[in-house]
CSV table of C-alpha atoms in Angstrom, one decimal:
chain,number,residue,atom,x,y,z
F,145,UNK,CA,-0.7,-3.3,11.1
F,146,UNK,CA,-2.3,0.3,11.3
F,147,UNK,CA,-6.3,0.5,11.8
F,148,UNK,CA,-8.7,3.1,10.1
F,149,UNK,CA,-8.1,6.7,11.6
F,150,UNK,CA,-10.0,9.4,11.4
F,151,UNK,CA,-9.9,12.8,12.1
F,152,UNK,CA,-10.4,15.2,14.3
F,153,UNK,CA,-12.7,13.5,16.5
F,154,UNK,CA,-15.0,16.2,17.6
F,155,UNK,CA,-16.8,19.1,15.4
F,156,UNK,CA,-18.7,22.1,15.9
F,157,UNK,CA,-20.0,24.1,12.7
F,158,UNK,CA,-23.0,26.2,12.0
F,159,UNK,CA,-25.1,25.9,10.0
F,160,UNK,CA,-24.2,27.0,6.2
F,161,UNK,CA,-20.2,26.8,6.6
F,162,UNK,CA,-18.3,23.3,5.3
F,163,UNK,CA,-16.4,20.8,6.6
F,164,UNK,CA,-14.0,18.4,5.9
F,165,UNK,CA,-13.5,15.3,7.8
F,166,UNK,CA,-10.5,12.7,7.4
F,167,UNK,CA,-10.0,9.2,7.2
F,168,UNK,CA,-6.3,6.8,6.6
F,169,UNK,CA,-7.2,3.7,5.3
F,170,UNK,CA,-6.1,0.4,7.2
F,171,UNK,CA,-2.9,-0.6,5.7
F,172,UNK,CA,-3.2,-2.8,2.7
F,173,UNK,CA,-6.4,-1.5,2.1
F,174,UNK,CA,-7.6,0.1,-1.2
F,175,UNK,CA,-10.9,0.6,-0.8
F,176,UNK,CA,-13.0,3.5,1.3
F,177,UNK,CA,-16.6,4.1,2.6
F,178,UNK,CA,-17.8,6.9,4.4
F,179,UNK,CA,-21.0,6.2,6.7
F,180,UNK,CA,-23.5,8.9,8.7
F,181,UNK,CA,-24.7,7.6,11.8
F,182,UNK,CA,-27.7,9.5,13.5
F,183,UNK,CA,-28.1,9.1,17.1
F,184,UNK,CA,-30.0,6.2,17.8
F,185,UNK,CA,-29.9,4.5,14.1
F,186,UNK,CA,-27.6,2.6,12.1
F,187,UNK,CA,-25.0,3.7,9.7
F,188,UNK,CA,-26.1,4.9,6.1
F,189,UNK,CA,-23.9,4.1,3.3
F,190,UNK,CA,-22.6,7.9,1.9
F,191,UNK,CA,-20.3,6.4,-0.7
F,192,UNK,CA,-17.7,4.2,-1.8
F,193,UNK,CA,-14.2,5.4,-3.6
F,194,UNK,CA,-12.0,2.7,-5.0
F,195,UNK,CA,-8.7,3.9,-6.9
F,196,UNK,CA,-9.3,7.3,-6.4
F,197,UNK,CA,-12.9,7.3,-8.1
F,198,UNK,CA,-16.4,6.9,-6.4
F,199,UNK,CA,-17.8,3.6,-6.5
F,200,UNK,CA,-21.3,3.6,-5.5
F,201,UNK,CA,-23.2,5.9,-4.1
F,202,UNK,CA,-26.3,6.0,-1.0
F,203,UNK,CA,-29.4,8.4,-0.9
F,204,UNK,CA,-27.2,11.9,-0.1
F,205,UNK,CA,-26.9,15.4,-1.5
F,206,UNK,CA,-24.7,16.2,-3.8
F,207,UNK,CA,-23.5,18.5,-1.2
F,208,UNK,CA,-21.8,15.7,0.6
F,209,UNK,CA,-18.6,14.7,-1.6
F,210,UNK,CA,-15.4,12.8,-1.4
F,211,UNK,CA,-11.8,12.2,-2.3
F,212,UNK,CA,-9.5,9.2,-2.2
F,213,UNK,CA,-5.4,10.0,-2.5
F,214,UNK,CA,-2.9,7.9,-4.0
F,215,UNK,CA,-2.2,6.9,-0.4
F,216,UNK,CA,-5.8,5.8,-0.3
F,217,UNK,CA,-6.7,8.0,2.5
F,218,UNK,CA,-9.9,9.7,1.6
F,219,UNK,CA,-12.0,12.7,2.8
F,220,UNK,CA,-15.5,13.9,2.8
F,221,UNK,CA,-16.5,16.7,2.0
F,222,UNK,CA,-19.9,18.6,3.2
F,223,UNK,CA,-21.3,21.9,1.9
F,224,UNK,CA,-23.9,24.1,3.0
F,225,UNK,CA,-23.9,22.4,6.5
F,226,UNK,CA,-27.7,21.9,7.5
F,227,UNK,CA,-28.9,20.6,11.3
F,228,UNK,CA,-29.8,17.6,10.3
F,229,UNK,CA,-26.1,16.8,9.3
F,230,UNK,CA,-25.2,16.2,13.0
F,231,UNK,CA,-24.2,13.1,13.0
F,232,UNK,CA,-21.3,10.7,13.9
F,233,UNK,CA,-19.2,10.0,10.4
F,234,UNK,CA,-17.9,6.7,10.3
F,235,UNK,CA,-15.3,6.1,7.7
F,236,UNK,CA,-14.2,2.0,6.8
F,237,UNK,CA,-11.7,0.5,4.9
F,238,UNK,CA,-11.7,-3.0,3.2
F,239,UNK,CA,-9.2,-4.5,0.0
F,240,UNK,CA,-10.9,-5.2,-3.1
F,241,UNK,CA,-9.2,-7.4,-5.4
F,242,UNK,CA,-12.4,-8.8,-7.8
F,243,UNK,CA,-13.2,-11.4,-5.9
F,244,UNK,CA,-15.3,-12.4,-3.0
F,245,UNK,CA,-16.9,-9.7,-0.6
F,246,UNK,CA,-14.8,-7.9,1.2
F,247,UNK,CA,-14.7,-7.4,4.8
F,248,UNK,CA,-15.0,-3.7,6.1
F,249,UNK,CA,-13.3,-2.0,9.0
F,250,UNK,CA,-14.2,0.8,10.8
F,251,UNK,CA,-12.4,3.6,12.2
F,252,UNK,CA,-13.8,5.5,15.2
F,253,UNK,CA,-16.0,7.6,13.9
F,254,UNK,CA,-15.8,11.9,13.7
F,255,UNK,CA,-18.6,13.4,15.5
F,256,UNK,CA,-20.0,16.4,13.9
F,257,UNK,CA,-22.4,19.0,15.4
F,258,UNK,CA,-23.8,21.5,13.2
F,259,UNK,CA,-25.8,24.2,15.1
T,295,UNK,CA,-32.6,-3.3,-2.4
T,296,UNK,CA,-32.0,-5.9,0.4
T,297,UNK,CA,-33.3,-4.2,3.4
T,298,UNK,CA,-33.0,-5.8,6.7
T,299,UNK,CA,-35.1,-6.5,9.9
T,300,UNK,CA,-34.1,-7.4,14.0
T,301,UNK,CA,-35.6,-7.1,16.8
T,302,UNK,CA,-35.4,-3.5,18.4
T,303,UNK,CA,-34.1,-5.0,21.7
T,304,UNK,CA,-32.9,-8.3,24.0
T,305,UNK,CA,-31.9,-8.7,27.2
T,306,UNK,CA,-29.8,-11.8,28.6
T,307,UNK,CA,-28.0,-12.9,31.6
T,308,UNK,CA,-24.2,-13.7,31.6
T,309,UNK,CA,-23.2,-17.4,30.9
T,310,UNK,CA,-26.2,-17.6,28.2
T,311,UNK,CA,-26.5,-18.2,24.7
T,312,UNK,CA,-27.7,-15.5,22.3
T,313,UNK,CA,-29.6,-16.0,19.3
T,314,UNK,CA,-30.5,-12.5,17.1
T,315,UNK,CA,-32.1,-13.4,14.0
T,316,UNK,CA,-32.1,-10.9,10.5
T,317,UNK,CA,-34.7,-10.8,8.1
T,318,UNK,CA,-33.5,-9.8,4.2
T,319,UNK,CA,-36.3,-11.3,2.6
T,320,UNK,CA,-35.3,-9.5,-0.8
T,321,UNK,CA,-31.7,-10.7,-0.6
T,322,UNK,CA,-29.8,-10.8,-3.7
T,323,UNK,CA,-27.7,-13.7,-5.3
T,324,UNK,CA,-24.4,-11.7,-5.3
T,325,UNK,CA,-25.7,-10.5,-1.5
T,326,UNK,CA,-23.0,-11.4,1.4
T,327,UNK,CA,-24.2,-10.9,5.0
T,328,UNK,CA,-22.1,-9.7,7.4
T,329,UNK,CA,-22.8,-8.7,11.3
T,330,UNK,CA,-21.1,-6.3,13.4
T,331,UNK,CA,-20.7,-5.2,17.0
T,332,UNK,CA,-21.2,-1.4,17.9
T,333,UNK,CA,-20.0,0.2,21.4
T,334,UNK,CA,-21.3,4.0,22.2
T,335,UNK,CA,-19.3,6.2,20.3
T,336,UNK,CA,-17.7,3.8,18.3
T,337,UNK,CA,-17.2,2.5,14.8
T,338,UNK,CA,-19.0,-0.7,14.2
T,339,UNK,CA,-16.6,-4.0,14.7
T,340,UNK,CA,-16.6,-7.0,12.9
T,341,UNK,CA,-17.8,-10.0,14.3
T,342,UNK,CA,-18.7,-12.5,11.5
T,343,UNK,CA,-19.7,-13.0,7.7
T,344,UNK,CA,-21.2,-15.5,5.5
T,345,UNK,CA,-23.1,-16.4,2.2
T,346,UNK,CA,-24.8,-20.0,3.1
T,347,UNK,CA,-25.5,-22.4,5.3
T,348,UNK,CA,-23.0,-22.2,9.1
T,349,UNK,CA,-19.9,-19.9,9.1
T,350,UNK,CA,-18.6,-20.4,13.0
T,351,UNK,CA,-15.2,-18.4,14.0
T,352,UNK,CA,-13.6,-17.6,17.5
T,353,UNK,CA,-16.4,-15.2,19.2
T,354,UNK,CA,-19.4,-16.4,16.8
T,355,UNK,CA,-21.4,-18.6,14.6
T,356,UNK,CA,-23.8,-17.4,11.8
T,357,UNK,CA,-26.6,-19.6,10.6
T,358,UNK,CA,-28.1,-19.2,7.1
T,359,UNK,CA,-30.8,-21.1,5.3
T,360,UNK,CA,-31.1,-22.6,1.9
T,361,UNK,CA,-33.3,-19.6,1.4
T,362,UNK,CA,-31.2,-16.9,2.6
T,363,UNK,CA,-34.2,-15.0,3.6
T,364,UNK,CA,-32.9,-14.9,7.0
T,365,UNK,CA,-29.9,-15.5,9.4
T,366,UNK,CA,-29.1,-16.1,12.9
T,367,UNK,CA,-26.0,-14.6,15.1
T,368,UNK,CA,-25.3,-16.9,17.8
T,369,UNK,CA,-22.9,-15.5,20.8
T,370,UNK,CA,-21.9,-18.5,22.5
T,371,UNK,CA,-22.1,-17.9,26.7
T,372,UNK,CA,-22.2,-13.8,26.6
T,373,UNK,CA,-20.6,-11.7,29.2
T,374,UNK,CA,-21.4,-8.1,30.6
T,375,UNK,CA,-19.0,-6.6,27.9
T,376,UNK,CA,-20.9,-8.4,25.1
T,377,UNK,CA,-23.5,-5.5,25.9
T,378,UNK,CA,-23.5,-3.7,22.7
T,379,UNK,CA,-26.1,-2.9,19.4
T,380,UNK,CA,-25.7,-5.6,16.8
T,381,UNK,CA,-26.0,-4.7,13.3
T,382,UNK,CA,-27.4,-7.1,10.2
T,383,UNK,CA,-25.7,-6.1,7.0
T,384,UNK,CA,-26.5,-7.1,3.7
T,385,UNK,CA,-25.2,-6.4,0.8
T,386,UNK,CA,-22.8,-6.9,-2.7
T,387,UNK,CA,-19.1,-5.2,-1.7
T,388,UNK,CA,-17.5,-6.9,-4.7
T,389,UNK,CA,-15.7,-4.0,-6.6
T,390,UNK,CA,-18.8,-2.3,-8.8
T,391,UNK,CA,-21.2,-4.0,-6.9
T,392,UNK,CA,-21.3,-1.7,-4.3
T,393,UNK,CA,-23.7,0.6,-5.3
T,394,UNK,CA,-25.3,1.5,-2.6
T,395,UNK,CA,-26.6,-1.5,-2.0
T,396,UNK,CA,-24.6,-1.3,1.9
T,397,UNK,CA,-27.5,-1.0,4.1
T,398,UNK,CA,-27.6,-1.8,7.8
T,399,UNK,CA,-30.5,-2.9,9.5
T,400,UNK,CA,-31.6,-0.4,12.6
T,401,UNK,CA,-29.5,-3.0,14.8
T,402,UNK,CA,-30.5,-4.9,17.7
T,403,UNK,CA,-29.8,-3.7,21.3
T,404,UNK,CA,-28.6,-6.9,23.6
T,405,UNK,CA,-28.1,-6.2,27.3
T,406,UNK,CA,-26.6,-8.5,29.3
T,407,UNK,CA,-27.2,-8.5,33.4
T,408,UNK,CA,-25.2,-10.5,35.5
């Protein structure tokens, strides 16, 4: 069984351009969330895709966007890079069927430095 | 939305047995809580999840009361590598619940000294 991957795993940008980070999905899994992590604070939820469509959203831009593929690899998107966008992305998959919560699992995480 | 409160910080000694409590006072009915473990520079790992009342598996146990206001992590007899931030999450992941209701508390910082 395959974890969550995510790629690359280092990023430098200035400010203004846009980047694209990648994530594969746990095998078996349907379902992906992207997270920004700040240094020193927890995770905030970006968004959710499920089947190829956005399922949920947290308190971001719509500058920061997303895509899930057939595959159910998924990848965000971020415009107009800003300083404050340095973070570490965290991407996690989880299976959704309709029931009971599903458990999430994260990949390592893309580190992004906008300067 | 259910937000979440721990303590900023613990310290332990190796052999002991952790408690780190979560407050979600505004919890909501379709509201699971889940904890994870988070290394330096690493995605969050899950350790544990539960809706009521004791959920115990092999590395943790998860105490929950009839309220549901709050929960307990217990790590039975920690080690040095159980030195990690521990994150209380709340929140409805059932397919078109999720929205945006995934928030993680600002985590709790356990150190363990031998």
């Amino acid at each position: 069984e395959t974890g969550v991957t995510q790629s690359p795993t280092h990023l430098i940008k200035t400010r203004g351009q846009q980047v694209t980070l990648r994530c594969s999905s746990q095998s078996g899994h349907n379902t992906v969330s992207w997270y920004q992590q700040a240094l020193g604070q927890g995770p905030q939820f970006i968004f959710q895709y499920y089947r190829e469509e956005e399922n949920g959203r947290g308190n971001f831009p719509p500058r920061f966007s997303g895509l899930q593929f057939p595959n159910y690899s998924s990848e965000l998107n971020v415009n107009a890079l800003e300083l404050d966008d340095s973070a570490l992305y965290l991407c996690a998959s989880s299976l959704v069927t309709g029931g009971p919560q599903e458990t999430q699992y994260f990949g390592p995480g893309t580190r992004l430095l906008v300067l | 939305l259910a937000k979440t409160t721990q303590p900023i910080s613990m310290d332990s000694y190796e052999g002991q047995e952790v408690n780190i409590t979560c407050s979600h006072n505004n919890i909501a009915t379709n509201d699971y809580i889940t904890w994870y473990q988070q290394f330096p520079s690493q995605g969050p790992r899950f350790i544990i999840q539960g809706y009521k009342t004791k959920v115990t598996n092999e590395v943790a146990s998860l105490f929950i009361p009839a309220d549901r206001k709050s929960s307990t992590l217990s790590l039975p007899r920690v080690s040095l590598s159980d030195t990690a931030v521990y994150y209380c999450l709340v929140g409805d992941m059932v397919y078109g619940g999720s929205q945006g209701n995934l928030i993680f508390g600002k985590g709790t910082k356990l150190s363990v000294k031998p």
